[in-house]
């Protein structure tokens, strides 16, 4: 399977928020004003994902499905993928970081084994249904072990059709002994694998095991309202998006979808419900229309 892209692809995306048809219709003008061409849809209801996904595709926006299921919960992602109707289907959340991704809210001691077994089984179902299975994993070392185990089992046949989902959040607090309070991590930061440039470390891990980088979509990331100033965050977010305009991103990086468009529950990150992000929102809206790798229109 090739990597589907939206018309006039610009790599600009967002993690949506409350996935309902009413909320989509309400937020569509803002999605357009923000030049969004990729949208992550995270919900427990795959039916709602499917309804919103169909509308996004009709508007020339690429949906990424994130049906929320427990890693050890027994869901069939082949069925979920068909109901979501999106080319990209993310299977589970980060196994070693998110306690809520597991039943009883506890990460098992043998979580790596469970995750590998269950993800591979579900990935085959997603691919058999005609969709691309997404792997969300926390760090490059864990990815190396995962891919190596896939190869040992003979499940490297999935590699041509899978993609990586990354959460690239700059550090929320300054490391010990850091000389410059408050600590900030610009888009050029290469110190951390979980910061904006961290996707390159995951790609290098793929290169070492597979021989080429897997397609990558940043499905979470961005800055909360305590990092830098509102003006700095506006500058940084535009800088990341303009990587795509200026042809500064490798082909394997498909889109950047920071967290989150509008969700009061995640107030620190919520673009449209947190006034501290207003300069960032206005700066992204002020970006010229562009297609990836081409001059601005």
mmCIF file of C-alpha atoms in Angstrom:
data_model
loop_
_atom_site.group_PDB
_atom_site.id
_atom_site.type_symbol
_atom_site.label_atom_id
_atom_site.label_comp_id
_atom_site.label_asym_id
_atom_site.label_seq_id
_atom_site.Cartn_x
_atom_site.Cartn_y
_atom_site.Cartn_z
ATOM 1 C CA UNK A 1 0.000 0.000 0.000
ATOM 2 C CA UNK A 2 1.198 3.504 -0.787
ATOM 3 C CA UNK A 3 0.831 6.374 1.694
ATOM 4 C CA UNK A 4 -2.421 8.223 0.910
ATOM 5 C CA UNK A 5 -2.150 12.001 1.114
ATOM 6 C CA UNK A 6 -4.814 14.704 0.972
ATOM 7 C CA UNK A 7 -5.193 16.987 -2.058
ATOM 8 C CA UNK A 8 -2.788 19.955 -1.938
ATOM 9 C CA UNK A 9 -0.999 18.250 0.938
ATOM 10 C CA UNK A 10 0.861 20.634 3.228
ATOM 11 C CA UNK A 11 1.699 18.307 6.130
ATOM 12 C CA UNK A 12 -0.224 20.598 8.511
ATOM 13 C CA UNK A 13 -2.383 18.742 11.015
ATOM 14 C CA UNK A 14 -3.996 18.775 14.448
ATOM 15 C CA UNK A 15 -5.326 16.370 17.092
ATOM 16 C CA UNK A 16 -9.037 17.148 16.953
ATOM 17 C CA UNK A 17 -10.784 16.812 20.326
ATOM 18 C CA UNK A 18 -14.410 15.763 20.848
ATOM 19 C CA UNK A 19 -15.222 13.516 17.874
ATOM 20 C CA UNK A 20 -18.863 14.094 17.005
ATOM 21 C CA UNK A 21 -20.539 15.259 13.809
ATOM 22 C CA UNK A 22 -21.937 18.359 15.546
ATOM 23 C CA UNK A 23 -18.518 19.332 16.863
ATOM 24 C CA UNK A 24 -16.941 18.723 13.467
ATOM 25 C CA UNK A 25 -19.443 21.009 11.748
ATOM 26 C CA UNK A 26 -18.813 23.618 14.421
ATOM 27 C CA UNK A 27 -15.040 23.428 14.068
ATOM 28 C CA UNK A 28 -14.761 23.005 10.290
ATOM 29 C CA UNK A 29 -14.376 26.760 9.577
ATOM 30 C CA UNK A 30 -11.522 26.877 12.083
ATOM 31 C CA UNK A 31 -9.875 23.794 10.594
ATOM 32 C CA UNK A 32 -9.957 25.512 7.215
ATOM 33 C CA UNK A 33 -8.694 28.835 8.594
ATOM 34 C CA UNK A 34 -5.788 26.976 10.205
ATOM 35 C CA UNK A 35 -4.904 25.267 6.867
ATOM 36 C CA UNK A 36 -5.415 21.794 8.355
ATOM 37 C CA UNK A 37 -4.987 18.896 5.934
ATOM 38 C CA UNK A 38 -4.508 16.067 8.484
ATOM 39 C CA UNK A 39 -6.677 15.449 11.573
ATOM 40 C CA UNK A 40 -6.306 12.836 14.320
ATOM 41 C CA UNK A 41 -9.644 11.459 15.513
ATOM 42 C CA UNK A 42 -9.381 9.835 18.954
ATOM 43 C CA UNK A 43 -12.573 8.375 20.420
ATOM 44 C CA UNK A 44 -14.011 5.314 22.070
ATOM 45 C CA UNK A 45 -16.769 5.312 19.441
ATOM 46 C CA UNK A 46 -15.490 4.022 16.129
ATOM 47 C CA UNK A 47 -18.876 4.912 14.663
ATOM 48 C CA UNK A 48 -18.286 8.583 15.486
ATOM 49 C CA UNK A 49 -14.806 8.362 14.004
ATOM 50 C CA UNK A 50 -16.320 6.916 10.841
ATOM 51 C CA UNK A 51 -18.956 9.635 10.538
ATOM 52 C CA UNK A 52 -16.438 12.455 11.001
ATOM 53 C CA UNK A 53 -13.835 10.706 8.851
ATOM 54 C CA UNK A 54 -16.219 10.548 5.886
ATOM 55 C CA UNK A 55 -16.886 14.271 6.195
ATOM 56 C CA UNK A 56 -13.183 15.099 6.445
ATOM 57 C CA UNK A 57 -12.376 13.074 3.341
ATOM 58 C CA UNK A 58 -15.179 14.837 1.507
ATOM 59 C CA UNK A 59 -13.544 18.168 2.414
ATOM 60 C CA UNK A 60 -10.078 17.078 1.227
ATOM 61 C CA UNK A 61 -8.708 16.525 4.743
ATOM 62 C CA UNK A 62 -6.962 13.266 5.692
ATOM 63 C CA UNK A 63 -8.320 11.628 8.871
ATOM 64 C CA UNK A 64 -6.180 9.435 11.119
ATOM 65 C CA UNK A 65 -8.230 7.049 13.252
ATOM 66 C CA UNK A 66 -7.338 6.452 16.879
ATOM 67 C CA UNK A 67 -10.055 4.149 18.238
ATOM 68 C CA UNK A 68 -9.406 4.034 21.962
ATOM 69 C CA UNK A 69 -9.177 0.463 23.212
ATOM 70 C CA UNK A 70 -7.269 -1.239 26.015
ATOM 71 C CA UNK A 71 -4.136 -3.081 24.921
ATOM 72 C CA UNK A 72 -5.242 -6.156 26.873
ATOM 73 C CA UNK A 73 -8.936 -5.655 26.188
ATOM 74 C CA UNK A 74 -9.615 -8.026 23.300
ATOM 75 C CA UNK A 75 -10.930 -5.600 20.646
ATOM 76 C CA UNK A 76 -10.796 -6.565 16.960
ATOM 77 C CA UNK A 77 -9.098 -3.713 15.107
ATOM 78 C CA UNK A 78 -9.992 -5.186 11.748
ATOM 79 C CA UNK A 79 -13.646 -4.544 12.554
ATOM 80 C CA UNK A 80 -12.813 -1.153 14.061
ATOM 81 C CA UNK A 81 -10.835 -0.144 10.966
ATOM 82 C CA UNK A 82 -13.780 -0.886 8.671
ATOM 83 C CA UNK A 83 -16.079 1.195 10.853
ATOM 84 C CA UNK A 84 -13.609 4.075 11.046
ATOM 85 C CA UNK A 85 -13.102 4.138 7.271
ATOM 86 C CA UNK A 86 -9.785 5.972 7.475
ATOM 87 C CA UNK A 87 -6.631 5.008 5.542
ATOM 88 C CA UNK A 88 -4.541 5.258 8.732
ATOM 89 C CA UNK A 89 -5.561 3.303 11.839
ATOM 90 C CA UNK A 90 -3.587 3.658 15.054
ATOM 91 C CA UNK A 91 -3.525 0.481 17.155
ATOM 92 C CA UNK A 92 -3.320 1.229 20.902
ATOM 93 C CA UNK A 93 -1.542 4.021 22.748
ATOM 94 C CA UNK A 94 1.988 4.088 24.173
ATOM 95 C CA UNK A 95 2.348 0.828 26.124
ATOM 96 C CA UNK A 96 4.989 1.775 28.671
ATOM 97 C CA UNK A 97 3.811 5.322 29.418
ATOM 98 C CA UNK A 98 0.017 5.460 29.427
ATOM 99 C CA UNK A 99 -1.499 3.545 32.344
ATOM 100 C CA UNK A 100 -4.990 4.205 31.000
ATOM 101 C CA UNK A 101 -4.140 2.169 27.896
ATOM 102 C CA UNK A 102 -4.393 -0.971 30.065
ATOM 103 C CA UNK A 103 -7.277 -2.608 31.874
ATOM 104 C CA UNK A 104 -7.424 -1.714 35.584
ATOM 105 C CA UNK A 105 -5.182 1.260 34.829
ATOM 106 C CA UNK A 106 -2.019 -0.708 35.510
ATOM 107 C CA UNK A 107 0.949 -1.360 33.234
ATOM 108 C CA UNK A 108 1.797 -5.083 33.549
ATOM 109 C CA UNK A 109 5.363 -6.105 34.342
ATOM 110 C CA UNK A 110 5.512 -8.022 31.051
ATOM 111 C CA UNK A 111 3.846 -5.245 29.064
ATOM 112 C CA UNK A 112 6.370 -5.468 26.202
ATOM 113 C CA UNK A 113 5.471 -9.095 25.465
ATOM 114 C CA UNK A 114 1.738 -8.416 25.633
ATOM 115 C CA UNK A 115 2.049 -5.353 23.435
ATOM 116 C CA UNK A 116 4.119 -7.093 20.760
ATOM 117 C CA UNK A 117 1.776 -10.095 20.645
ATOM 118 C CA UNK A 118 -1.423 -8.067 20.543
ATOM 119 C CA UNK A 119 -0.229 -5.320 18.218
ATOM 120 C CA UNK A 120 1.075 -7.753 15.594
ATOM 121 C CA UNK A 121 -2.153 -9.774 15.666
ATOM 122 C CA UNK A 122 -4.250 -6.624 15.270
ATOM 123 C CA UNK A 123 -1.973 -5.175 12.577
ATOM 124 C CA UNK A 124 -2.560 -8.213 10.386
ATOM 125 C CA UNK A 125 -6.315 -7.705 10.790
ATOM 126 C CA UNK A 126 -6.090 -4.008 9.915
ATOM 127 C CA UNK A 127 -4.011 -4.702 6.827
ATOM 128 C CA UNK A 128 -6.295 -7.524 5.732
ATOM 129 C CA UNK A 129 -9.179 -5.038 5.894
ATOM 130 C CA UNK A 130 -7.291 -2.747 3.512
ATOM 131 C CA UNK A 131 -5.961 -0.128 5.934
ATOM 132 C CA UNK A 132 -2.550 0.906 7.220
ATOM 133 C CA UNK A 133 -1.740 -0.157 10.826
ATOM 134 C CA UNK A 134 -0.039 2.425 13.032
ATOM 135 C CA UNK A 135 2.467 1.643 15.786
ATOM 136 C CA UNK A 136 2.726 4.049 18.725
ATOM 137 C CA UNK A 137 5.887 3.491 20.742
ATOM 138 C CA UNK A 138 7.686 5.527 23.348
ATOM 139 C CA UNK A 139 11.373 5.613 22.523
ATOM 140 C CA UNK A 140 13.864 4.490 19.862
ATOM 141 C CA UNK A 141 15.289 1.656 21.985
ATOM 142 C CA UNK A 142 11.830 0.170 22.490
ATOM 143 C CA UNK A 143 11.223 0.533 18.751
ATOM 144 C CA UNK A 144 14.476 -1.294 17.955
ATOM 145 C CA UNK A 145 13.461 -4.216 20.166
ATOM 146 C CA UNK A 146 9.947 -4.261 18.687
ATOM 147 C CA UNK A 147 11.114 -4.331 15.062
ATOM 148 C CA UNK A 148 13.784 -6.923 15.821
ATOM 149 C CA UNK A 149 11.165 -9.165 17.400
ATOM 150 C CA UNK A 150 8.875 -8.713 14.398
ATOM 151 C CA UNK A 151 11.689 -9.857 12.132
ATOM 152 C CA UNK A 152 12.473 -12.857 14.349
ATOM 153 C CA UNK A 153 8.841 -13.980 14.169
ATOM 154 C CA UNK A 154 8.560 -13.484 10.423
ATOM 155 C CA UNK A 155 6.098 -10.613 10.845
ATOM 156 C CA UNK A 156 8.378 -8.233 8.987
ATOM 157 C CA UNK A 157 5.898 -8.771 6.145
ATOM 158 C CA UNK A 158 3.929 -5.974 7.823
ATOM 159 C CA UNK A 159 6.716 -3.440 7.375
ATOM 160 C CA UNK A 160 5.743 -2.242 3.874
ATOM 161 C CA UNK A 161 2.258 -1.290 5.099
ATOM 162 C CA UNK A 162 2.768 0.033 8.642
ATOM 163 C CA UNK A 163 3.526 3.517 9.920
ATOM 164 C CA UNK A 164 4.815 5.075 13.131
ATOM 165 C CA UNK A 165 2.753 7.316 15.389
ATOM 166 C CA UNK A 166 4.972 9.587 17.499
ATOM 167 C CA UNK A 167 4.237 11.857 20.447
ATOM 168 C CA UNK A 168 6.844 14.610 20.302
ATOM 169 C CA UNK A 169 6.491 16.883 23.298
ATOM 170 C CA UNK A 170 9.343 19.166 24.309
ATOM 171 C CA UNK A 171 10.304 18.733 27.973
ATOM 172 C CA UNK A 172 7.700 20.304 30.234
ATOM 173 C CA UNK A 173 10.271 21.171 32.915
ATOM 174 C CA UNK A 174 13.936 22.088 32.710
ATOM 175 C CA UNK A 175 16.442 19.291 33.365
ATOM 176 C CA UNK A 176 18.498 19.430 36.572
ATOM 177 C CA UNK A 177 21.284 21.987 36.508
ATOM 178 C CA UNK A 178 20.025 23.573 33.293
ATOM 179 C CA UNK A 179 21.499 27.094 33.254
ATOM 180 C CA UNK A 180 18.684 28.963 31.516
ATOM 181 C CA UNK A 181 15.379 29.216 33.384
ATOM 182 C CA UNK A 182 12.688 28.945 32.177
ATOM 183 C CA UNK A 183 13.691 25.946 30.112
ATOM 184 C CA UNK A 184 12.551 26.067 26.483
ATOM 185 C CA UNK A 185 12.986 23.630 23.626
ATOM 186 C CA UNK A 186 12.766 25.210 20.197
ATOM 187 C CA UNK A 187 11.954 23.231 17.034
ATOM 188 C CA UNK A 188 15.693 22.972 16.389
ATOM 189 C CA UNK A 189 16.322 21.103 19.658
ATOM 190 C CA UNK A 190 18.137 17.802 19.061
ATOM 191 C CA UNK A 191 18.841 16.963 22.704
ATOM 192 C CA UNK A 192 15.716 14.866 23.269
ATOM 193 C CA UNK A 193 14.200 12.036 21.231
ATOM 194 C CA UNK A 194 10.733 13.191 22.338
ATOM 195 C CA UNK A 195 11.212 16.809 21.195
ATOM 196 C CA UNK A 196 10.342 18.159 17.705
ATOM 197 C CA UNK A 197 13.465 16.860 15.949
ATOM 198 C CA UNK A 198 13.173 13.501 17.707
ATOM 199 C CA UNK A 199 11.478 11.877 14.722
ATOM 200 C CA UNK A 200 14.935 11.589 13.154
ATOM 201 C CA UNK A 201 16.062 9.192 15.887
ATOM 202 C CA UNK A 202 13.084 6.916 15.302
ATOM 203 C CA UNK A 203 13.784 7.003 11.570
ATOM 204 C CA UNK A 204 17.416 6.063 12.200
ATOM 205 C CA UNK A 205 16.246 3.095 14.280
ATOM 206 C CA UNK A 206 14.046 1.927 11.400
ATOM 207 C CA UNK A 207 16.962 2.356 9.014
ATOM 208 C CA UNK A 208 19.162 0.185 11.233
ATOM 209 C CA UNK A 209 16.662 -2.690 11.465
ATOM 210 C CA UNK A 210 14.563 -2.463 8.293
ATOM 211 C CA UNK A 211 16.896 -0.676 5.900
ATOM 212 C CA UNK A 212 14.583 2.300 5.378
ATOM 213 C CA UNK A 213 12.465 4.615 7.574
ATOM 214 C CA UNK A 214 8.838 3.793 8.128
ATOM 215 C CA UNK A 215 6.321 6.564 7.343
ATOM 216 C CA UNK A 216 5.864 8.785 10.404
ATOM 217 C CA UNK A 217 2.902 10.867 11.547
ATOM 218 C CA UNK A 218 3.285 13.006 14.663
ATOM 219 C CA UNK A 219 -0.121 12.329 16.204
ATOM 220 C CA UNK A 220 0.516 14.286 19.405
ATOM 221 C CA UNK A 221 2.943 17.006 20.406
ATOM 222 C CA UNK A 222 3.318 20.728 20.643
ATOM 223 C CA UNK A 223 3.656 23.214 23.463
ATOM 224 C CA UNK A 224 1.587 23.768 26.575
ATOM 225 C CA UNK A 225 0.859 27.246 27.888
ATOM 226 C CA UNK A 226 3.754 27.139 30.354
ATOM 227 C CA UNK A 227 6.512 26.741 27.799
ATOM 228 C CA UNK A 228 8.138 29.935 26.598
ATOM 229 C CA UNK A 229 5.972 32.974 25.939
ATOM 230 C CA UNK A 230 2.830 33.066 23.780
ATOM 231 C CA UNK A 231 4.879 34.841 21.110
ATOM 232 C CA UNK A 232 7.589 32.192 21.218
ATOM 233 C CA UNK A 233 5.062 29.393 20.893
ATOM 234 C CA UNK A 234 3.518 31.162 17.904
ATOM 235 C CA UNK A 235 6.924 31.401 16.241
ATOM 236 C CA UNK A 236 7.844 27.795 17.007
ATOM 237 C CA UNK A 237 4.595 26.265 15.748
ATOM 238 C CA UNK A 238 4.769 28.176 12.474
ATOM 239 C CA UNK A 239 8.418 27.133 12.126
ATOM 240 C CA UNK A 240 7.495 23.455 12.435
ATOM 241 C CA UNK A 241 4.706 23.706 9.878
ATOM 242 C CA UNK A 242 6.930 25.650 7.494
ATOM 243 C CA UNK A 243 9.388 22.769 7.438
ATOM 244 C CA UNK A 244 6.920 21.230 4.982
ATOM 245 C CA UNK A 245 6.569 24.383 2.898
ATOM 246 C CA UNK A 246 10.320 24.873 2.622
ATOM 247 C CA UNK A 247 11.016 21.207 1.781
ATOM 248 C CA UNK A 248 12.985 20.765 5.005
ATOM 249 C CA UNK A 249 11.259 17.521 6.010
ATOM 250 C CA UNK A 250 12.116 14.041 4.708
ATOM 251 C CA UNK A 251 9.459 12.315 2.625
ATOM 252 C CA UNK A 252 8.816 9.762 5.361
ATOM 253 C CA UNK A 253 7.454 12.474 7.693
ATOM 254 C CA UNK A 254 3.854 12.678 6.481
ATOM 255 C CA UNK A 255 2.264 15.176 8.867
ATOM 256 C CA UNK A 256 2.526 17.040 12.148
ATOM 257 C CA UNK A 257 -0.602 16.975 14.331
ATOM 258 C CA UNK A 258 -0.027 18.768 17.659
ATOM 259 C CA UNK A 259 -2.288 18.305 20.666
ATOM 260 C CA UNK A 260 -5.056 19.615 20.698
ATOM 261 C CA UNK A 261 -7.540 21.752 18.704
ATOM 262 C CA UNK A 262 -10.176 22.326 21.379
ATOM 263 C CA UNK A 263 -10.680 20.444 24.619
ATOM 264 C CA UNK A 264 -11.125 22.237 27.978
ATOM 265 C CA UNK A 265 -10.103 19.044 29.784
ATOM 266 C CA UNK A 266 -6.604 19.579 28.334
ATOM 267 C CA UNK A 267 -6.634 23.319 28.920
ATOM 268 C CA UNK A 268 -2.865 23.756 28.856
ATOM 269 C CA UNK A 269 -2.675 22.494 25.270
ATOM 270 C CA UNK A 270 -6.081 23.508 23.917
ATOM 271 C CA UNK A 271 -5.611 25.914 21.014
ATOM 272 C CA UNK A 272 -9.124 27.333 20.738
ATOM 273 C CA UNK A 273 -10.232 27.391 24.387
ATOM 274 C CA UNK A 274 -7.050 28.735 26.012
ATOM 275 C CA UNK A 275 -6.474 32.457 25.511
ATOM 276 C CA UNK A 276 -2.751 32.004 26.121
ATOM 277 C CA UNK A 277 -2.560 30.215 22.753
ATOM 278 C CA UNK A 278 -4.340 32.958 20.814
ATOM 279 C CA UNK A 279 -1.098 34.391 19.342
ATOM 280 C CA UNK A 280 -0.169 30.912 18.121
ATOM 281 C CA UNK A 281 -3.594 30.357 16.567
ATOM 282 C CA UNK A 282 -3.469 33.709 14.788
ATOM 283 C CA UNK A 283 0.090 33.092 13.572
ATOM 284 C CA UNK A 284 -0.889 29.735 12.042
ATOM 285 C CA UNK A 285 -3.956 31.296 10.408
ATOM 286 C CA UNK A 286 -1.712 34.013 8.935
ATOM 287 C CA UNK A 287 0.451 31.448 7.173
ATOM 288 C CA UNK A 288 -0.001 31.564 3.394
ATOM 289 C CA UNK A 289 -1.626 28.636 1.646
ATOM 290 C CA UNK A 290 1.002 26.236 0.328
ATOM 291 C CA UNK A 291 1.486 22.730 -0.980
ATOM 292 C CA UNK A 292 4.262 20.670 0.500
ATOM 293 C CA UNK A 293 7.633 21.372 -1.097
ATOM 294 C CA UNK A 294 6.267 24.122 -3.329
ATOM 295 C CA UNK A 295 6.454 27.903 -3.063
ATOM 296 C CA UNK A 296 3.642 29.656 -1.237
ATOM 297 C CA UNK A 297 0.671 30.534 -3.418
#
